[in-house]
Tab-separated table of C-alpha atoms in Angstrom:
chain	number	residue	atom	x	y	z
A	48	MET	CA	104.922	136.498	47.665
A	49	GLN	CA	107.972	134.863	49.853
A	50	ALA	CA	111.532	136.673	49.006
A	51	HIS	CA	114.814	134.690	47.507
A	52	VAL	CA	117.767	135.153	48.919
A	53	ASN	CA	120.356	133.158	46.383
A	54	GLY	CA	123.929	132.797	47.315
A	55	GLY	CA	124.522	132.500	43.489
A	56	ALA	CA	128.196	130.990	42.381
A	57	GLY	CA	129.916	127.933	44.207
A	58	VAL	CA	128.897	126.445	47.459
A	59	ASP	CA	127.381	128.644	49.992
A	60	LEU	CA	126.289	128.036	53.361
A	61	PHE	CA	123.129	129.350	55.366
A	62	GLY	CA	123.113	129.861	59.238
A	63	PHE	CA	120.106	128.830	61.961
A	64	ALA	CA	119.901	128.972	65.406
A	65	GLY	CA	118.926	125.506	66.948
A	66	VAL	CA	119.247	121.963	66.246
A	67	ARG	CA	118.474	120.595	63.077
A	68	ALA	CA	115.215	118.340	64.158
A	69	ASP	CA	113.598	121.662	65.253
A	70	TYR	CA	113.435	123.047	61.634
A	71	ASN	CA	111.522	121.454	58.293
A	72	ILE	CA	113.680	121.605	55.521
A	73	THR	CA	111.133	120.990	52.293
A	74	SER	CA	112.196	121.758	48.282
A	75	THR	CA	110.264	124.929	46.461
A	76	ALA	CA	109.615	125.794	43.236
A	77	GLY	CA	112.578	127.025	40.784
A	78	GLY	CA	115.214	125.061	42.860
A	79	GLY	CA	115.296	126.116	46.011
A	80	TYR	CA	114.547	125.311	49.653
A	81	ALA	CA	112.633	126.674	52.136
A	82	VAL	CA	113.754	126.112	55.762
A	83	LEU	CA	111.340	126.684	58.710
A	84	PRO	CA	111.012	126.055	62.442
A	85	LYS	CA	108.574	123.410	63.386
A	86	ASN	CA	106.688	125.179	65.830
A	87	GLY	CA	105.330	127.538	63.277
A	88	ALA	CA	107.659	130.698	64.290
A	89	ALA	CA	109.030	132.514	61.442
A	90	SER	CA	106.850	132.028	59.237
A	91	ALA	CA	108.296	134.668	56.929
A	92	MET	CA	112.118	133.340	56.708
A	93	PRO	CA	112.921	133.645	52.517
A	94	GLN	CA	112.984	130.919	50.034
A	95	LEU	CA	117.289	129.701	49.714
A	96	VAL	CA	118.291	129.431	45.956
A	97	ASN	CA	122.312	128.657	45.219
A	98	PHE	CA	122.695	127.417	48.255
A	99	GLU	CA	124.306	123.987	48.956
A	100	LEU	CA	124.447	123.994	53.300
A	101	PHE	CA	122.554	124.635	55.835
A	102	LYS	CA	124.079	125.077	59.244
A	103	PHE	CA	122.523	123.928	62.738
A	104	SER	CA	123.827	123.726	66.096
A	105	ASP	CA	124.457	120.863	65.885
A	106	THR	CA	125.008	119.640	62.356
A	107	THR	CA	125.293	120.569	58.542
A	108	VAL	CA	123.168	119.600	56.378
A	109	ASN	CA	124.230	119.216	52.554
A	110	VAL	CA	121.658	119.956	49.638
A	111	GLU	CA	124.666	119.742	46.755
A	112	TYR	CA	123.879	117.186	44.128
A	113	ASP	CA	120.455	116.763	45.835
A	114	GLU	CA	118.603	116.449	42.855
A	115	VAL	CA	121.454	114.152	40.945
A	116	VAL	CA	120.918	111.399	43.720
A	117	GLN	CA	117.251	111.226	43.771
A	118	ALA	CA	116.917	111.443	40.185
A	119	LEU	CA	120.024	108.562	40.090
A	120	TYR	CA	117.371	106.564	43.538
A	121	VAL	CA	114.258	107.643	41.463
A	122	ALA	CA	115.223	106.268	38.008
A	123	TYR	CA	117.117	103.639	39.424
A	124	PHE	CA	114.973	102.043	42.003
A	125	GLY	CA	112.074	103.534	42.225
A	126	ARG	CA	112.384	105.268	45.545
A	127	ALA	CA	113.886	108.568	47.375
A	128	ALA	CA	117.309	107.785	48.799
A	129	ASP	CA	118.148	106.680	52.319
A	130	ALA	CA	120.590	109.403	54.508
A	131	GLY	CA	123.587	107.483	54.142
A	132	GLY	CA	122.975	107.146	50.263
A	133	MET	CA	122.590	110.504	49.965
A	134	ARG	CA	125.613	111.370	51.450
A	135	ASN	CA	127.760	108.794	50.703
A	136	PHE	CA	126.924	110.259	46.830
A	137	GLN	CA	126.944	113.662	47.125
A	138	GLU	CA	130.816	113.245	48.716
A	139	GLN	CA	131.961	110.934	45.698
A	140	LEU	CA	130.218	113.387	43.352
A	141	SER	CA	131.926	116.443	44.876
A	142	ARG	CA	135.284	114.801	44.983
A	143	LEU	CA	134.542	114.116	41.510
A	144	ASP	CA	133.408	117.470	40.144
A	145	ALA	CA	130.973	115.822	38.509
A	146	PRO	CA	127.811	117.628	36.741
A	147	HIS	CA	124.689	119.555	38.763
A	148	ASP	CA	121.992	117.974	36.455
A	149	ILE	CA	120.969	114.854	35.783
A	150	VAL	CA	121.906	115.497	31.822
A	151	GLY	CA	124.888	116.735	32.335
A	152	ILE	CA	125.562	113.508	34.419
A	153	ASN	CA	124.613	111.103	31.297
A	154	SER	CA	127.171	112.866	29.108
A	155	ALA	CA	129.530	112.615	31.113
A	156	TYR	CA	129.261	108.914	32.001
A	157	GLY	CA	130.936	107.980	29.240
A	158	SER	CA	134.039	110.170	29.413
A	159	ASN	CA	134.745	109.957	32.973
A	160	PRO	CA	135.483	106.336	34.533
A	161	ALA	CA	134.693	107.222	38.079
A	162	LEU	CA	131.843	108.573	37.210
A	163	ARG	CA	131.055	105.224	35.126
A	164	GLN	CA	132.194	103.177	38.613
A	165	LEU	CA	129.973	105.317	40.459
A	166	ILE	CA	126.584	105.088	38.134
A	167	ASP	CA	127.500	101.866	37.481
A	168	SER	CA	127.204	100.705	41.382
A	169	PHE	CA	123.466	101.219	41.352
A	170	GLY	CA	123.138	97.689	38.853
A	171	LYS	CA	125.892	96.094	40.950
A	172	SER	CA	123.956	96.340	44.391
A	173	ALA	CA	121.346	93.623	46.226
A	174	GLU	CA	118.727	95.233	46.291
A	175	SER	CA	118.881	95.717	42.573
A	176	ASP	CA	119.122	91.973	42.391
A	177	ALA	CA	115.793	91.755	44.514
A	178	LEU	CA	114.316	94.270	42.400
A	179	TYR	CA	114.831	92.786	38.927
A	180	PRO	CA	115.204	89.073	38.907
A	181	ASP	CA	113.056	88.967	36.224
A	182	GLY	CA	115.554	89.961	32.938
A	183	VAL	CA	116.281	93.069	31.128
A	184	GLY	CA	112.505	93.802	29.768
A	185	ALA	CA	111.822	93.805	33.128
A	186	PHE	CA	114.294	96.400	34.153
A	187	VAL	CA	113.578	98.419	31.287
A	188	SER	CA	109.464	98.034	32.079
A	189	ALA	CA	110.209	99.287	35.627
A	190	VAL	CA	112.327	101.976	34.633
A	191	TYR	CA	109.276	103.382	32.783
A	192	LYS	CA	107.524	103.575	35.439
A	193	ASN	CA	109.930	105.120	37.953
A	194	VAL	CA	110.601	108.019	35.845
A	195	LEU	CA	107.563	108.453	33.709
A	196	GLY	CA	104.461	107.280	35.320
A	197	ARG	CA	103.509	104.963	32.809
A	198	SER	CA	104.202	101.798	30.434
A	199	ALA	CA	107.081	101.179	28.108
A	200	ASP	CA	105.909	101.125	24.556
A	201	ALA	CA	106.802	98.564	22.185
A	202	GLU	CA	109.730	101.099	20.584
A	203	GLY	CA	111.606	101.771	23.456
A	204	LEU	CA	111.273	98.837	25.245
A	205	ALA	CA	113.403	96.892	22.708
A	206	PHE	CA	115.319	99.627	21.827
A	207	TRP	CA	116.090	99.692	25.788
A	208	SER	CA	116.805	95.623	25.619
A	209	ARG	CA	118.707	95.915	22.871
A	210	ALA	CA	121.414	98.071	23.914
A	211	ILE	CA	121.530	96.538	27.432
A	212	ASP	CA	121.965	92.745	25.844
A	213	SER	CA	123.802	93.958	23.669
A	214	GLY	CA	126.371	95.535	26.624
A	215	ALA	CA	126.503	98.876	24.638
A	216	LEU	CA	125.153	100.430	27.865
A	217	SER	CA	124.998	99.002	31.554
A	218	GLN	CA	121.436	99.055	33.479
A	219	ALA	CA	122.026	101.969	35.036
A	220	ASN	CA	123.750	103.738	32.123
A	221	ALA	CA	120.106	103.207	31.151
A	222	ALA	CA	117.775	104.402	33.987
A	223	LEU	CA	120.427	107.719	33.703
A	224	SER	CA	119.571	107.913	29.739
A	225	ILE	CA	115.918	106.887	30.034
A	226	MET	CA	115.655	110.197	32.343
A	227	ALA	CA	117.888	112.288	30.611
A	228	GLY	CA	116.022	111.921	27.257
A	229	ALA	CA	112.814	112.806	28.691
A	230	LEU	CA	114.309	115.830	30.253
A	231	GLU	CA	115.574	117.006	26.563
A	232	ASN	CA	112.270	115.782	25.156
A	233	THR	CA	110.170	119.844	23.878
A	234	SER	CA	107.586	118.112	22.904
A	235	PRO	CA	104.309	118.436	23.962
A	236	GLN	CA	105.013	114.650	26.145
A	237	GLY	CA	108.348	115.473	26.498
A	238	LEU	CA	107.282	118.677	28.437
A	239	LEU	CA	104.724	117.289	30.964
A	240	ASP	CA	107.091	114.030	31.586
A	241	ALA	CA	109.174	116.557	32.572
A	242	LYS	CA	107.776	117.713	34.996
A	243	ARG	CA	105.623	114.721	36.157
A	244	ILE	CA	109.841	114.474	36.929
A	245	ASP	CA	110.273	117.318	38.846
A	246	ASN	CA	107.751	117.136	40.933
A	247	THR	CA	108.580	113.008	41.771
A	248	LEU	CA	112.365	114.886	42.791
A	249	ALA	CA	110.536	116.995	44.589
A	250	VAL	CA	108.567	114.482	46.867
A	251	ALA	CA	111.771	112.290	47.076
A	252	SER	CA	113.959	115.408	48.361
A	253	ASP	CA	111.622	116.390	50.783
A	254	PHE	CA	111.227	112.634	52.255
A	255	THR	CA	114.883	112.263	52.310
A	256	LEU	CA	115.050	115.137	54.260
A	257	ALA	CA	112.578	114.821	56.364
A	258	LEU	CA	114.470	111.667	58.096
A	259	ASP	CA	115.847	114.507	60.617
A	260	ARG	CA	115.919	112.174	63.687
A	261	PRO	CA	117.883	109.293	64.389
A	262	THR	CA	114.653	106.508	64.830
A	263	GLU	CA	113.613	107.991	61.133
A	264	ILE	CA	116.982	107.554	59.456
A	265	ALA	CA	116.884	103.676	61.150
A	266	GLY	CA	113.062	103.438	60.254
A	267	TYR	CA	113.662	103.585	56.484
A	268	ALA	CA	115.179	100.546	55.810
A	269	GLY	CA	113.712	97.217	54.559
A	270	LYS	CA	111.555	96.234	51.605
A	271	LEU	CA	108.287	97.583	53.489
A	272	ALA	CA	109.807	100.962	53.745
A	273	ALA	CA	111.375	101.352	50.330
A	274	SER	CA	107.966	99.882	49.112
A	275	MET	CA	105.887	102.457	50.563
A	276	VAL	CA	107.742	105.474	49.386
A	277	ARG	CA	107.920	104.200	45.616
A	278	ALA	CA	104.238	103.495	46.012
A	279	MET	CA	103.914	107.091	47.391
A	280	LEU	CA	106.276	108.411	44.193
A	281	ALA	CA	104.283	106.506	41.723
A	282	THR	CA	101.310	108.843	42.951
A	283	VAL	CA	103.260	111.751	41.890
A	284	ASN	CA	102.477	113.325	38.205
A	285	ALA	CA	102.755	116.668	36.228
A	286	ASP	CA	99.610	117.986	37.733
A	287	SER	CA	100.087	116.994	41.670
A	288	ASP	CA	99.832	119.467	43.884
A	289	LEU	CA	102.889	118.951	46.285
A	290	GLY	CA	101.308	120.366	49.331
A	291	PRO	CA	99.979	117.207	50.573
A	292	PHE	CA	102.284	115.017	50.244
A	293	GLN	CA	104.196	116.387	53.311
A	294	ALA	CA	101.793	115.160	55.386
A	295	VAL	CA	102.080	111.975	53.884
A	296	ILE	CA	105.775	112.098	54.919
A	297	LYS	CA	105.007	113.019	58.072
A	298	GLN	CA	102.532	109.884	58.944
A	299	MET	CA	104.836	107.384	56.787
A	300	LEU	CA	107.776	108.310	59.040
A	301	ALA	CA	106.414	107.900	61.770
A	302	VAL	CA	105.168	104.659	61.011
A	303	MET	CA	108.956	103.184	60.330
A	304	ALA	CA	109.810	104.850	63.720
A	305	GLY	CA	107.805	103.235	65.321
A	306	GLU	CA	106.204	105.794	66.848
A	307	LEU	CA	102.356	104.275	65.246
A	308	ASN	CA	102.907	101.703	66.743
A	309	ALA	CA	103.430	102.778	69.720
A	310	VAL	CA	100.159	104.474	69.915
A	311	PHE	CA	98.069	101.661	68.453
A	312	GLY	CA	99.670	98.343	69.910
A	313	ALA	CA	100.963	97.029	66.920
A	314	PRO	CA	103.639	94.500	66.343
A	315	PRO	CA	105.391	95.609	62.967
A	316	PRO	CA	103.980	93.393	60.383
A	317	GLU	CA	106.882	92.504	58.938
A	318	HIS	CA	108.063	91.038	62.700
A	319	ASP	CA	107.951	87.727	61.537
A	320	MET	CA	109.540	87.964	58.231
A	321	ALA	CA	112.808	87.292	57.659
A	322	ALA	CA	115.744	89.716	57.904
A	323	PRO	CA	115.315	92.935	56.214
A	324	LEU	CA	116.640	93.415	52.695
A	325	GLN	CA	119.938	96.151	52.536
A	326	LEU	CA	119.174	99.458	50.855
A	327	LEU	CA	122.160	100.407	48.828
A	328	GLY	CA	124.269	103.438	51.146
A	329	LEU	CA	122.860	102.488	54.078
A	330	ALA	CA	123.387	99.517	56.617
A	331	PRO	CA	120.988	97.036	57.737
A	332	ALA	CA	119.359	98.431	60.684
A	333	GLY	CA	118.564	95.864	63.618
A	334	TRP	CA	115.339	93.781	63.039
A	335	GLY	CA	112.915	95.289	64.747
A	336	ASP	CA	113.361	98.537	64.456
A	337	GLY	CA	110.337	99.763	63.351
A	338	LEU	CA	108.632	98.221	60.039
A	339	ALA	CA	111.661	97.893	59.090
């Protein structure tokens, strides 16, 4: 059994020898993280619970608000957060002293104007305009797929669409509320939905934490890269074994970084397309970087 080290309350730091790119950081059951050398040494290192900062010789990785930011990205966009978006939202949530869970964020939305403005920024992005050009109904249907992995029932589709159309909810608030409601539902279906959400957020977190090289960070930009991650997350369900996703993530990042193109001598499939879609929280990368 893997040992646990619990940092307890507050913001806690755990230090490592070596540079960030020498380690894999993955989420673990129970809300912790495993930080292991990529060379396979020290495989008995403990699971770290309630540690928010991992310090390496060249940088410090912040995982505070990791789950909240991933929940927002998954619910609204169906994808994992990019490195820049994760960092920006973590900093802003920390400044606001926001709750550390999605149900708490949803509850605070109505009473905290600054938090509300931050959440609503999702609906004002270029990525939102590009993803949801077909109206409120299509947006609600997409959020159901992103969060629950299934189509919206007629009653739910009508309820959330009316709430958005009437101005009672913004699109971002609706996406947040759908996920929070699913997490609070204690029915048998609700428990399955909550497990599916937990698994999806874990895979999304692992993807973002795997962006540990400049070529990978730059490669996760544009419509193709976002759609690849969206398709991966769509395969997650309540019963998924999360272990095999590590190999999938590794291969996807190699594609995004352009490494597989170099191996196979093939040009990026979007090399003749228009400039890539700018992802929320991330400046557009130069066209031709990997597959972005």
